[in-house]
Amino acid sequence: MSSAFAVPVSSLFEKVRLPFARAETLPPECYHSEAFYRLEVERIFMKVWNFIGRADHIPNPGDYYTLEYVGVPVIISRDRTGVLNAYANSCRHRGAKLVEGHGNCRAFVCPYHGWTYDASGRLLVAPEMQHTESFDPAAYGLKQIRLETWDGFVFINFDPDAGSLMEYLGDLPETLASYRFSDMKQTGRMEYILDCNWKIYIENAMEAYHVPMVHAKSLQKLKREPPPTVPSRGNWCGLHTKHQGTRALLAGDMGFPPIQGLTGLAALGTYYTLLYPNTMFGCTIDCMWWFEVHPLGPEKMKLIVGSCFPNETIAREDFSEVVERYNRRWRTSVKEDNDISELQQKGIRSPLAQPGRMSHLEELVHHIANWVADRISTPT
Ligand code: FES
Ligand SMILES: [Fe+2]
């Protein structure tokens, strides 16, 4: 129970818990309340494996980039031996933020008093500390954050007691194995700051109900029947649509040949999977793309849209010309989804907004709401 709510937090979910055809959406305050967001940070984002992009975003020793994830400044860096690490971006002296942006460096030098750390997080230099009693520089390395990868995708976990990434993913790697993500490279990455709650964006990504309205002029016509949900074990859910060709181009555009060796449903259409709580992978016959969401507050988020193609496709002479058609598709559809998500936020934050009901085309919106309700209802 949280004293910040007029009712016990679990009673917010009574109608969310009903079977899909009878259920309501999450109440509006779940999309704008600071208190609810704090619970999400504590009970969800500080506990789960959070997706933070591709390992080949920083391919070289000494490469690094920084991010702000649910209020935690983080450095991702590749050390001299090629190992990826995540560190708290807070100096061990008096806490200053060490670095911003991205780049390549031999060492991180704190801009405040010059404490210097190598790419493995070790404190190398701490000026004028010779009179400080029992000061052991070895005990003042950067605080390490757990980082694990799956086929080139990078995840961090703030909880030292969490299980492994592979346990968290369940049978997602097996389901998507024939795409061979480790034989792909990131070829596109777009960033947006959006004025909406992270769940608004993710729910939109996992339902096709909005497509005829929001993407009327851009995306290829979809059948108005619910794409089947795919069976899943672990912290994910997904849809699969059967169709010819790719789903990563605008109507009429020609693209690349299919990924070699796709099997089962992967060869027959497109998977849209959600790794809870906030990562969407779209896997179609010639490429994959993702929505990576960094919550920045109850009504703000960063969206990173990344895309990967197989190495053999990237090696084609016409790659840079043809990939522009795919990038145009993502720029177009993402702008449409961004605009509708910000519009939804403007309405749902009203004191007069109320919970709604769902169409049969929005089954995963119900799954997402219940996954959130489970986590929020289980105090840590
Ligand atoms: S806070 Fe970093 S060196 Fe002082
Ligand atoms: Fe959309």
Coordinates of C-alpha atoms and ligand atoms in Angstrom, one line a residue:
M1 CA 0.0 0.0 0.0
S2 CA 1.2 3.5 -0.7
S3 CA 0.1 6.5 1.3
A4 CA 0.4 8.6 -1.8
F5 CA -2.8 7.0 -3.2
A6 CA -6.3 7.6 -2.0
V7 CA -6.9 3.8 -2.2
P8 CA -4.6 0.9 -1.6
V9 CA -2.4 0.5 -4.6
S10 CA -3.7 -3.1 -5.3
S11 CA -7.3 -1.8 -5.6
L12 CA -6.1 0.3 -8.5
F13 CA -5.9 -3.0 -10.4
E14 CA -9.2 -4.7 -9.5
K15 CA -10.7 -4.2 -13.0
V16 CA -7.4 -4.6 -14.7
R17 CA -7.3 -8.1 -13.2
L18 CA -10.6 -9.3 -14.8
P19 CA -10.5 -11.6 -17.8
F20 CA -9.5 -9.7 -21.0
A21 CA -13.1 -9.3 -22.5
R22 CA -14.3 -7.8 -19.2
A23 CA -11.2 -5.9 -18.1
E24 CA -10.5 -2.2 -17.9
T25 CA -7.3 -0.4 -18.8
L26 CA -4.9 0.8 -16.1
P27 CA -6.4 3.8 -14.3
P28 CA -5.2 7.2 -15.7
E29 CA -3.0 8.0 -12.6
C30 CA -0.8 5.1 -13.5
Y31 CA 0.3 7.2 -16.5
H32 CA 1.1 10.5 -14.8
S33 CA 1.4 10.1 -11.0
E34 CA 4.8 10.7 -9.5
A35 CA 4.0 8.3 -6.7
F36 CA 3.1 5.5 -9.1
Y37 CA 6.3 6.2 -11.2
R38 CA 8.4 6.0 -8.0
L39 CA 6.9 2.5 -7.3
E40 CA 7.7 1.5 -10.9
V41 CA 11.3 2.6 -10.5
E42 CA 11.7 0.7 -7.2
R43 CA 9.7 -2.5 -8.0
I44 CA 10.3 -2.8 -11.7
F45 CA 13.3 -0.9 -13.2
M46 CA 15.7 -1.4 -10.3
K47 CA 15.0 -5.1 -10.4
V48 CA 14.7 -6.2 -14.1
W49 CA 17.2 -6.6 -17.0
N50 CA 16.9 -3.3 -18.8
F51 CA 17.8 -3.2 -22.5
I52 CA 20.3 -0.5 -23.4
G53 CA 21.2 -1.2 -27.0
R54 CA 23.7 -3.0 -29.2
A55 CA 27.2 -4.0 -28.2
D56 CA 28.4 -2.9 -31.7
H57 CA 27.3 0.7 -30.9
I58 CA 30.8 0.9 -29.2
P59 CA 32.9 -1.5 -31.1
N60 CA 36.4 -0.4 -30.2
P61 CA 38.5 -0.6 -27.0
G62 CA 38.1 2.7 -25.1
D63 CA 34.7 3.5 -26.6
Y64 CA 32.1 4.6 -24.2
Y65 CA 28.6 6.2 -24.0
T66 CA 26.5 7.5 -21.2
L67 CA 22.9 7.3 -20.4
E68 CA 20.4 8.3 -17.7
Y69 CA 18.2 5.4 -16.8
V70 CA 15.3 6.1 -14.4
G71 CA 17.4 8.8 -12.8
V72 CA 20.6 6.8 -12.6
P73 CA 23.6 8.2 -14.6
V74 CA 25.4 5.2 -16.2
I75 CA 28.6 4.8 -18.3
I76 CA 28.9 1.9 -20.7
S77 CA 32.5 1.4 -21.8
R78 CA 34.6 -1.2 -23.6
D79 CA 37.9 -1.8 -21.9
R80 CA 41.3 -2.4 -23.4
T81 CA 40.6 -6.1 -23.6
G82 CA 37.3 -5.6 -25.4
V83 CA 35.1 -6.4 -22.5
L84 CA 31.9 -4.3 -22.0
N85 CA 31.2 -2.9 -18.6
A86 CA 28.6 -0.7 -17.0
Y87 CA 29.5 1.8 -14.2
A88 CA 27.7 4.3 -12.1
N89 CA 28.6 7.7 -13.7
S90 CA 29.4 9.2 -10.2
C91 CA 32.9 10.0 -9.1
R92 CA 34.0 8.1 -5.9
H93 CA 35.5 11.3 -4.5
R94 CA 32.5 13.6 -3.9
G95 CA 30.1 12.2 -6.4
A96 CA 30.4 14.5 -9.5
K97 CA 29.2 13.1 -12.8
L98 CA 32.3 12.0 -14.6
V99 CA 31.5 12.1 -18.3
E100 CA 28.7 13.0 -20.7
G101 CA 27.9 12.0 -24.2
H102 CA 30.0 9.4 -26.0
G103 CA 33.5 9.0 -27.3
N104 CA 36.7 7.1 -27.0
C105 CA 39.2 7.7 -24.2
R106 CA 42.1 6.0 -22.3
A107 CA 40.8 7.2 -19.0
F108 CA 37.9 9.0 -17.3
V109 CA 39.1 12.2 -15.6
C110 CA 36.7 13.8 -13.1
P111 CA 36.3 17.4 -14.1
Y112 CA 36.1 18.4 -10.4
H113 CA 39.4 17.4 -8.7
G114 CA 40.9 15.2 -11.3
W115 CA 40.4 11.7 -9.9
T116 CA 41.1 9.5 -12.9
Y117 CA 39.7 6.0 -13.7
D118 CA 40.7 3.5 -16.4
A119 CA 38.1 1.9 -18.8
S120 CA 37.9 -1.0 -16.3
G121 CA 36.8 1.4 -13.6
R122 CA 40.0 1.3 -11.5
L123 CA 41.1 4.5 -9.8
L124 CA 44.4 5.3 -11.4
V125 CA 45.1 8.8 -10.0
A126 CA 43.8 10.7 -7.0
P127 CA 45.8 13.9 -6.6
E128 CA 46.9 15.1 -3.1
M129 CA 45.5 12.2 -1.2
Q130 CA 48.9 11.3 0.4
H131 CA 48.0 12.7 3.8
T132 CA 44.6 11.0 3.9
E133 CA 44.8 8.1 6.4
S134 CA 44.2 4.5 5.3
F135 CA 43.1 5.6 1.8
D136 CA 43.4 2.6 -0.5
P137 CA 42.8 3.6 -4.2
A138 CA 41.9 0.0 -5.0
A139 CA 38.8 0.4 -2.8
Y140 CA 37.6 3.5 -4.8
G141 CA 37.0 2.1 -8.3
L142 CA 33.8 3.1 -10.1
K143 CA 30.7 1.2 -8.9
Q144 CA 30.1 -1.6 -11.3
I145 CA 26.5 -2.3 -12.5
R146 CA 25.7 -5.8 -13.8
L147 CA 25.8 -6.1 -17.5
E148 CA 25.0 -9.1 -19.7
T149 CA 24.5 -9.6 -23.4
W150 CA 22.5 -11.8 -25.6
D151 CA 23.5 -12.1 -29.3
G152 CA 24.9 -8.6 -29.3
F153 CA 22.1 -6.9 -27.3
V154 CA 23.2 -5.3 -24.1
F155 CA 21.2 -5.3 -20.8
I156 CA 22.0 -3.9 -17.3
N157 CA 20.5 -4.8 -14.0
F158 CA 20.8 -2.6 -10.8
D159 CA 19.8 -5.5 -8.6
P160 CA 22.9 -7.5 -7.4
D161 CA 20.5 -10.4 -6.4
A162 CA 18.6 -10.7 -9.7
G163 CA 18.9 -14.0 -11.6
S164 CA 20.8 -14.1 -14.9
L165 CA 19.7 -12.4 -18.1
M166 CA 19.1 -15.8 -19.8
E167 CA 16.7 -16.8 -17.0
Y168 CA 14.9 -13.4 -17.5
L169 CA 14.6 -13.9 -21.2
G170 CA 13.1 -17.4 -20.9
D171 CA 12.5 -18.9 -24.4
L172 CA 12.8 -15.6 -26.3
P173 CA 16.3 -16.4 -27.6
E174 CA 15.1 -19.8 -28.8
T175 CA 12.0 -18.3 -30.5
L176 CA 14.0 -15.8 -32.4
A177 CA 17.1 -18.0 -32.9
S178 CA 16.9 -18.3 -36.7
Y179 CA 17.3 -14.5 -37.2
R180 CA 21.0 -15.0 -36.0
F181 CA 21.2 -11.6 -34.3
S182 CA 24.9 -12.2 -33.6
D183 CA 25.5 -12.1 -37.4
M184 CA 23.9 -8.7 -37.6
K185 CA 25.1 -5.1 -37.1
Q186 CA 23.3 -2.0 -36.0
T187 CA 22.9 0.3 -39.0
G188 CA 20.4 2.8 -37.7
R189 CA 19.8 4.6 -34.4
M190 CA 17.4 7.5 -33.9
E191 CA 16.7 9.2 -30.6
Y192 CA 13.6 11.2 -29.5
I193 CA 12.6 12.8 -26.2
L194 CA 8.8 12.3 -25.8
D195 CA 6.3 13.9 -23.4
C196 CA 4.6 10.7 -22.5
N197 CA 4.6 7.9 -20.0
W198 CA 6.7 4.8 -21.0
K199 CA 3.6 2.5 -20.9
I200 CA 1.8 4.6 -23.4
Y201 CA 4.5 4.1 -25.9
I202 CA 4.9 0.4 -25.3
E203 CA 1.1 -0.4 -25.3
N204 CA 0.9 1.4 -28.6
A205 CA 3.7 -0.7 -30.0
M206 CA 2.0 -3.9 -29.1
E207 CA -1.5 -3.3 -30.6
A208 CA -2.5 -3.1 -34.2
Y209 CA -5.9 -1.5 -33.5
H210 CA -4.5 2.0 -34.1
V211 CA -2.8 1.1 -37.4
P212 CA -5.6 2.0 -39.8
M213 CA -6.1 5.4 -38.2
V214 CA -2.6 6.5 -37.1
H215 CA -0.7 4.9 -40.1
A216 CA -3.4 5.3 -42.7
K217 CA -1.2 7.0 -45.2
S218 CA 2.1 5.1 -44.5
L219 CA 2.0 1.5 -43.5
Q220 CA 0.8 -1.3 -45.7
K221 CA -2.8 -2.3 -45.2
L222 CA -3.2 -4.9 -42.4
K223 CA -5.9 -7.4 -42.0
R224 CA -8.3 -6.2 -39.3
E225 CA -8.1 -9.4 -37.4
P226 CA -6.0 -9.9 -34.3
P227 CA -2.5 -11.2 -35.1
P228 CA -2.1 -14.3 -33.0
T229 CA -0.2 -14.0 -29.7
V230 CA 2.7 -16.3 -29.6
P231 CA 3.3 -18.7 -26.7
S232 CA 6.0 -17.5 -24.4
R233 CA 8.0 -18.5 -21.3
G234 CA 9.8 -15.8 -19.4
N235 CA 9.4 -12.1 -19.2
W236 CA 8.0 -11.5 -22.7
C237 CA 4.9 -11.6 -24.9
G238 CA 4.5 -11.3 -28.6
L239 CA 2.5 -11.2 -31.8
H240 CA 3.2 -12.9 -35.1
T241 CA 1.6 -11.8 -38.4
K242 CA 1.7 -13.9 -41.5
H243 CA 2.3 -12.0 -44.8
Q244 CA 4.4 -11.9 -47.9
G245 CA 7.5 -9.8 -48.1
T246 CA 8.9 -7.4 -45.4
R247 CA 7.1 -5.2 -42.9
A248 CA 10.0 -2.8 -42.7
L249 CA 9.2 -0.8 -46.0
L250 CA 6.6 1.6 -47.0
A251 CA 4.1 0.3 -49.6
G252 CA 5.6 0.0 -53.1
D253 CA 9.3 0.1 -52.0
M254 CA 11.7 -2.7 -53.0
G255 CA 14.2 -4.0 -50.4
F256 CA 16.8 -6.6 -49.6
P257 CA 16.5 -10.4 -50.0
P258 CA 15.4 -12.4 -46.9
I259 CA 17.7 -13.3 -44.0
Q260 CA 19.2 -16.7 -44.9
G261 CA 18.0 -19.7 -42.9
L262 CA 14.9 -18.4 -41.3
T263 CA 12.8 -21.2 -39.9
G264 CA 9.2 -21.7 -38.8
L265 CA 7.0 -18.6 -38.3
A266 CA 10.1 -16.4 -38.8
A267 CA 10.1 -17.4 -42.5
L268 CA 6.4 -16.6 -42.8
G269 CA 6.0 -13.1 -41.6
T270 CA 6.9 -10.8 -38.7
Y271 CA 7.3 -11.2 -35.0
Y272 CA 6.6 -8.2 -32.7
T273 CA 7.8 -9.1 -29.3
L274 CA 7.8 -7.2 -26.0
L275 CA 10.5 -8.0 -23.5
Y276 CA 8.9 -6.7 -20.3
P277 CA 8.7 -4.1 -19.4
N278 CA 9.6 -1.7 -22.2
T279 CA 11.5 -3.2 -25.1
M280 CA 9.9 -4.0 -28.5
F281 CA 11.7 -6.1 -31.1
G282 CA 10.2 -6.2 -34.6
C283 CA 11.7 -9.1 -36.5
T284 CA 10.8 -9.3 -40.2
I285 CA 12.1 -11.4 -43.1
D286 CA 15.0 -9.1 -44.0
C287 CA 16.0 -7.2 -40.8
M288 CA 15.0 -6.3 -37.2
W289 CA 14.3 -3.1 -35.4
W290 CA 13.7 -2.2 -31.8
F291 CA 12.2 0.4 -29.6
E292 CA 14.4 1.1 -26.6
V293 CA 12.7 3.2 -23.9
H294 CA 14.4 5.0 -21.1
P295 CA 11.9 6.3 -18.7
L296 CA 12.8 9.9 -17.6
G297 CA 9.8 10.6 -15.3
P298 CA 6.1 9.9 -15.1
E299 CA 5.4 11.9 -18.2
K300 CA 8.8 11.9 -20.1
M301 CA 10.8 9.2 -21.8
K302 CA 13.6 8.8 -24.3
L303 CA 13.0 6.6 -27.3
I304 CA 15.8 5.0 -29.2
V305 CA 14.8 3.3 -32.4
G306 CA 17.6 1.0 -33.6
S307 CA 17.8 -1.3 -36.6
C308 CA 20.0 -4.2 -37.6
F309 CA 20.7 -6.0 -40.8
P310 CA 22.6 -9.2 -41.5
N311 CA 26.3 -8.8 -42.2
E312 CA 25.8 -10.3 -45.7
T313 CA 23.2 -7.6 -46.5
I314 CA 25.4 -4.8 -45.2
A315 CA 28.2 -6.1 -47.5
R316 CA 26.0 -5.5 -50.6
E317 CA 27.1 -2.6 -52.9
D318 CA 23.7 -1.1 -52.9
F319 CA 23.3 -1.3 -49.1
S320 CA 23.5 2.4 -48.3
E321 CA 21.2 3.4 -51.1
V322 CA 18.5 0.7 -50.3
V323 CA 18.7 1.0 -46.5
E324 CA 17.5 4.6 -46.9
R325 CA 14.0 3.2 -47.9
Y326 CA 13.9 1.3 -44.6
N327 CA 15.0 4.3 -42.6
R328 CA 12.3 6.4 -44.3
R329 CA 9.7 3.8 -43.2
W330 CA 10.9 4.0 -39.6
R331 CA 11.1 7.8 -39.6
T332 CA 7.6 8.0 -41.0
S333 CA 5.8 5.4 -38.8
V334 CA 7.8 6.4 -35.6
K335 CA 6.8 10.1 -36.0
E336 CA 3.1 9.0 -36.3
D337 CA 3.4 6.8 -33.2
N338 CA 5.3 9.5 -31.3
D339 CA 2.6 12.2 -32.1
I340 CA -0.3 9.9 -31.1
S341 CA 1.5 8.9 -27.8
E342 CA 2.0 12.5 -26.8
L343 CA -1.6 13.3 -27.7
Q344 CA -2.8 10.3 -25.5
Q345 CA -0.6 11.7 -22.6
K346 CA -2.3 15.1 -22.9
G347 CA -5.7 13.5 -22.5
I348 CA -5.0 10.9 -19.9
R349 CA -3.4 13.4 -17.5
S350 CA -6.7 15.2 -17.1
P351 CA -8.3 14.9 -13.7
L352 CA -11.5 13.9 -15.6
A353 CA -9.8 11.0 -17.5
Q354 CA -11.2 7.6 -16.5
P355 CA -10.2 3.9 -17.2
G356 CA -11.3 2.6 -20.6
R357 CA -12.2 -0.8 -22.2
M358 CA -10.3 -2.7 -24.8
S359 CA -11.0 -4.2 -28.2
H360 CA -10.2 -7.8 -29.1
L361 CA -7.3 -6.3 -31.0
E362 CA -5.6 -5.1 -27.8
E363 CA -4.9 -8.3 -25.9
L364 CA -1.3 -7.4 -25.2
V365 CA -2.3 -4.1 -23.6
H366 CA -4.1 -6.2 -21.1
H367 CA -1.0 -8.4 -20.6
I368 CA 1.2 -5.4 -20.1
A369 CA -1.2 -3.9 -17.5
N370 CA -1.3 -7.2 -15.6
W371 CA 2.5 -7.6 -15.7
V372 CA 2.9 -4.1 -14.2
A373 CA 0.1 -4.8 -11.7
D374 CA 1.9 -8.0 -10.6
R375 CA 5.2 -6.2 -10.0
I376 CA 3.7 -3.1 -8.4
S377 CA 1.6 -5.3 -6.0
T378 CA 4.7 -7.2 -4.8
P379 CA 6.6 -5.0 -2.5
T380 CA 10.4 -5.5 -2.5
Ligands
FES1 S1 34.2 14.8 -7.2 FE1 35.4 13.8 -8.7 S2 37.4 14.4 -8.2 FE2 36.3 15.4 -6.7
FE2 FE 2.1 2.4 -34.6

